[in-house]
XYZ file of C-alpha atoms in Angstrom:
330
model
C -3.819 50.624 -24.262
C -6.785 51.260 -22.037
C -9.903 49.394 -23.034
C -12.278 50.796 -20.455
C -14.623 52.249 -23.070
C -14.553 49.100 -25.129
C -15.268 46.989 -22.070
C -18.342 48.923 -20.931
C -20.168 45.709 -21.667
C -22.771 43.548 -20.261
C -25.419 45.510 -18.578
C -24.507 48.786 -20.303
C -25.628 49.849 -23.741
C -23.907 48.549 -26.760
C -21.572 45.658 -27.051
C -18.939 44.936 -24.538
C -15.807 43.457 -25.470
C -15.599 41.423 -28.524
C -14.920 37.943 -29.181
C -14.122 35.446 -31.736
C -13.744 31.772 -31.969
C -11.187 29.950 -29.937
C -7.488 30.861 -30.162
C -5.172 29.245 -32.693
C -5.594 25.508 -33.086
C -3.468 23.484 -30.703
C -2.871 19.776 -30.453
C -4.268 17.925 -27.421
C -2.227 18.243 -24.250
C 0.094 15.344 -23.493
C 1.386 14.148 -20.147
C 4.800 15.641 -20.993
C 3.633 19.201 -21.575
C 0.724 19.513 -19.139
C 2.763 21.308 -16.464
C 4.277 23.879 -18.843
C 1.215 24.596 -20.951
C -1.155 27.341 -19.744
C -4.541 25.969 -18.851
C -7.233 26.898 -21.384
C -9.267 29.969 -20.511
C -13.038 29.961 -20.962
C -14.813 33.345 -21.102
C -18.555 34.024 -20.787
C -19.653 37.524 -21.762
C -22.515 39.514 -20.281
C -25.876 41.051 -21.073
C -26.058 42.874 -24.381
C -22.747 41.530 -25.636
C -21.775 38.928 -28.203
C -19.024 36.328 -28.258
C -17.977 37.709 -31.634
C -17.609 41.374 -30.741
C -14.138 43.203 -31.071
C -13.209 43.895 -27.464
C -13.530 40.320 -26.283
C -10.910 39.328 -28.847
C -8.630 41.915 -27.221
C -9.248 40.373 -23.825
C -8.264 36.998 -25.242
C -5.136 38.539 -26.775
C -4.208 40.032 -23.398
C -4.605 36.639 -21.726
C -2.334 35.045 -24.323
C 0.237 37.839 -24.030
C 0.485 37.353 -20.271
C 0.557 33.543 -20.504
C 1.778 32.685 -24.028
C 0.120 29.684 -25.583
C -3.211 30.112 -23.783
C -6.158 28.625 -25.639
C -9.034 31.088 -25.204
C -12.559 29.812 -25.775
C -15.557 32.158 -25.875
C -18.843 30.625 -24.810
C -21.663 31.291 -27.234
C -25.302 30.301 -27.558
C -25.197 30.654 -31.335
C -22.433 30.916 -33.903
C -24.204 33.965 -35.326
C -23.100 36.990 -33.282
C -26.444 38.789 -33.500
C -28.383 35.761 -32.289
C -25.811 35.172 -29.557
C -26.395 38.727 -28.325
C -30.166 38.219 -28.347
C -29.667 35.110 -26.222
C -28.256 37.296 -23.428
C -31.764 38.766 -23.082
C -34.030 35.974 -24.299
C -33.583 32.349 -23.304
C -33.744 29.759 -20.569
C -30.582 30.041 -18.450
C -30.817 26.422 -17.309
C -30.743 25.348 -20.950
C -27.957 27.809 -21.748
C -25.747 26.443 -18.970
C -26.481 22.895 -20.176
C -25.415 23.896 -23.694
C -22.189 25.405 -22.371
C -21.514 22.191 -20.430
C -22.047 20.077 -23.540
C -20.011 22.339 -25.840
C -17.033 22.506 -23.489
C -17.053 18.762 -22.784
C -17.126 18.045 -26.541
C -14.369 20.501 -27.481
C -11.331 18.609 -28.833
C -8.822 20.659 -26.815
C -10.763 21.662 -23.703
C -11.877 18.087 -23.113
C -8.254 16.876 -22.970
C -7.049 19.521 -20.506
C -6.469 18.539 -16.862
C -8.500 21.627 -15.917
C -9.570 25.008 -17.281
C -9.646 28.544 -15.933
C -12.782 30.666 -16.258
C -13.493 34.396 -16.597
C -17.015 35.766 -16.270
C -18.121 39.283 -17.142
C -21.276 40.463 -15.366
C -24.027 37.829 -15.768
C -21.487 35.512 -17.375
C -19.924 35.135 -13.925
C -22.915 33.488 -12.267
C -23.521 31.425 -15.402
C -19.969 30.051 -15.176
C -20.614 29.275 -11.528
C -23.629 27.329 -12.730
C -21.305 25.405 -15.051
C -19.043 24.519 -12.123
C -21.850 23.459 -9.818
C -23.869 21.497 -12.370
C -21.273 19.764 -14.558
C -17.639 20.915 -14.111
C -16.298 18.677 -16.876
C -13.518 19.539 -17.456
C -13.078 20.985 -13.961
C -12.428 24.675 -13.378
C -9.288 25.542 -11.431
C -9.821 29.296 -10.906
C -12.944 31.383 -11.545
C -12.672 35.179 -11.771
C -15.838 37.274 -12.047
C -16.207 41.001 -12.708
C -19.368 42.758 -11.504
C -21.406 39.556 -11.456
C -24.833 39.222 -9.841
C -24.079 36.280 -7.540
C -26.776 37.305 -5.092
C -29.148 38.556 -7.772
C -30.465 41.995 -8.673
C -33.318 43.929 -7.110
C -33.906 46.259 -10.084
C -33.728 45.930 -13.851
C -31.542 47.968 -16.168
C -32.538 50.857 -18.375
C -32.136 50.441 -22.121
C -31.087 52.846 -24.878
C -33.956 53.917 -27.122
C -32.268 52.281 -30.087
C -31.904 48.862 -28.420
C -35.220 47.203 -29.253
C -34.217 43.760 -28.011
C -33.331 45.163 -24.597
C -36.414 47.378 -24.399
C -38.735 44.539 -25.355
C -37.229 42.190 -22.789
C -37.354 44.741 -19.988
C -40.951 45.666 -20.791
C -41.992 42.054 -20.278
C -40.251 41.943 -16.896
C -42.184 44.747 -15.268
C -44.836 43.218 -13.055
C -44.396 39.758 -14.590
C -41.066 38.565 -13.202
C -42.469 35.494 -11.424
C -44.646 34.102 -14.190
C -43.570 30.803 -15.706
C -43.466 32.412 -19.134
C -40.991 35.091 -18.038
C -38.882 32.811 -15.844
C -38.314 30.435 -18.733
C -37.624 33.083 -21.378
C -36.258 36.360 -19.972
C -32.652 35.999 -18.853
C -32.391 38.842 -16.264
C -35.578 37.621 -14.553
C -33.821 34.367 -13.774
C -31.406 36.105 -11.407
C -33.881 38.702 -10.109
C -33.911 38.555 -6.305
C -35.775 41.280 -4.427
C -35.801 40.788 -0.613
C -39.360 42.148 -0.572
C -40.430 39.278 -2.822
C -38.310 36.529 -1.335
C -41.032 33.892 -1.078
C -41.985 34.354 -4.739
C -38.308 34.131 -5.601
C -37.873 30.812 -3.777
C -40.955 29.378 -5.426
C -40.495 30.602 -8.983
C -36.833 31.426 -9.695
C -35.661 29.319 -12.623
C -31.937 29.700 -11.983
C -30.457 31.706 -9.117
C -32.395 30.189 -6.213
C -31.232 26.799 -7.416
C -27.499 27.442 -7.885
C -27.416 29.398 -4.601
C -28.974 26.378 -2.840
C -31.499 28.637 -1.117
C -34.392 26.194 -1.156
C -35.049 23.627 1.563
C -33.413 20.811 -0.403
C -29.669 21.437 -0.702
C -27.842 19.953 -3.657
C -24.598 18.630 -2.181
C -23.001 18.284 -5.623
C -23.179 22.064 -5.994
C -21.346 22.509 -2.709
C -18.720 19.884 -3.476
C -17.981 21.177 -6.967
C -17.572 24.831 -6.014
C -15.400 23.948 -3.010
C -12.998 22.158 -5.383
C -11.927 25.480 -6.896
C -8.453 26.670 -6.033
C -9.575 30.299 -6.219
C -12.850 32.179 -6.607
C -12.092 35.843 -7.258
C -15.010 38.264 -6.909
C -14.526 41.769 -8.317
C -17.022 44.488 -7.367
C -16.985 47.824 -9.186
C -16.698 50.633 -6.658
C -19.043 53.025 -8.491
C -21.333 50.507 -10.178
C -24.615 52.203 -11.107
C -25.778 49.503 -13.513
C -26.030 46.516 -11.164
C -28.404 47.051 -8.225
C -27.160 46.331 -5.646
C -23.473 46.408 -6.552
C -22.623 44.322 -3.453
C -24.202 41.302 -5.142
C -20.777 40.801 -6.742
C -19.549 39.703 -3.268
C -22.652 37.628 -2.377
C -23.665 40.331 0.123
C -27.317 40.632 1.158
C -28.716 44.151 0.703
C -32.094 45.127 2.112
C -32.698 48.847 1.828
C -29.691 50.506 3.447
C -28.718 47.412 5.432
C -25.856 45.369 4.018
C -25.098 41.909 5.410
C -21.676 40.641 4.305
C -21.419 37.102 3.003
C -19.538 35.838 6.059
C -22.443 36.939 8.297
C -25.070 35.124 6.208
C -26.579 31.669 6.703
C -25.516 30.589 3.221
C -21.928 30.972 4.484
C -22.257 29.667 8.043
C -24.215 26.617 6.833
C -22.018 26.413 3.711
C -24.839 25.973 1.213
C -22.578 26.123 -1.868
C -19.059 25.537 -0.505
C -17.975 29.162 -0.032
C -17.071 28.636 3.608
C -14.904 25.609 2.835
C -13.276 27.512 -0.019
C -12.636 30.457 2.300
C -11.080 28.261 4.994
C -8.463 27.000 2.556
C -7.661 30.551 1.415
C -9.377 30.404 -1.950
C -12.087 33.094 -1.620
C -11.006 36.576 -2.687
C -12.988 39.833 -2.464
C -11.580 42.500 -4.780
C -12.689 45.948 -5.900
C -12.244 47.585 -9.282
C -12.429 51.356 -9.769
C -15.166 52.977 -11.799
C -18.621 52.059 -13.027
C -19.806 48.723 -14.357
C -17.301 47.021 -16.681
C -14.949 49.994 -16.859
C -11.938 47.747 -17.082
C -8.369 48.607 -17.985
C -5.747 46.418 -19.587
C -3.582 46.878 -16.480
C -6.176 45.336 -14.173
C -6.818 42.482 -16.582
C -3.104 41.820 -17.062
C -2.532 41.698 -13.305
C -5.466 39.330 -12.869
C -4.331 37.034 -15.678
C -0.796 36.896 -14.260
C -2.009 36.105 -10.760
C -4.715 33.518 -11.401
C -4.283 32.051 -14.889
C -1.450 30.250 -16.639
C 0.298 26.872 -16.305
C -1.330 24.114 -14.299
C 1.751 23.844 -12.105
C 1.405 27.478 -10.977
C 1.432 27.677 -7.177
C -1.777 28.308 -5.329
C -2.187 31.967 -4.439
C -3.254 31.823 -0.812
C -2.534 30.044 2.416
C -5.434 28.666 4.441
C -7.408 31.399 6.167
C -7.471 31.205 9.987
C -10.934 30.028 10.886
C -12.937 32.217 13.243
C -16.475 31.756 14.409
C -18.842 34.366 13.102
C -22.224 35.500 14.347
C -23.894 32.831 12.269
C -21.833 30.092 13.941
C -22.974 30.814 17.479
């Protein structure tokens, strides 16, 4: 069954996919069954969605159908679905990532796994990357992101007239993105990155400038943790009209009509967050998905789950990439 309409999540109006608690209770993994047991899958939903909505449960069911026995855990900021949805607009992302780190590390099953896999929808993708860079306990094996804003956004979304939480949050952002009040409370502002306001971004960004290691001081732990991934899979939606610019899903730099691919950027050539090292070992994947933002089908999800998730003994997907000097290396 196609779930494209149900998965119109994150940045779009209404709820995305739905979610529930974790999958059926399982006993802690033992040394004897580690290789045959699918690694747990952690999912972080996007803007305007809730961990307890109905489509996210379907995504979890698909993951379990492809790799039977998969424990699926949905990250949430509150056990109440309505408050969890509000937290996608209102909250401090640094604190939200810290909560996710603590919750996952304290989970009776996740904490015993040799590693976990991670799936991020829209803003949930860069938040999961924050988890990897800042704590990574338990460590993530493969991270797959769909339409995420890894290099930020240069414009804010429109909201339906009926969505008062969204409209209130977006009203505060206009003209106030760099204030301390907004940067500590409005979630989309914390990954706002307009090239015309780059200096303000470096000085005031509460989240993205830090996890992208764009400031003068480079956090080497961020680089080391992300480079430990086996695979980082970056999906960009071909006709994305919600995320501006859509190329942010691939870490591309967009300034007006000029697009600078990741591999031509300093953050790659100087390897600020480990993407170059990951690429050299064949673990960095740039993929496209048809349609607008979060128009996902069960076929695409099933193929992704089969390729990148499952047992811990599953073979790595790629051979090392031949290393070639780019313009930034000269």
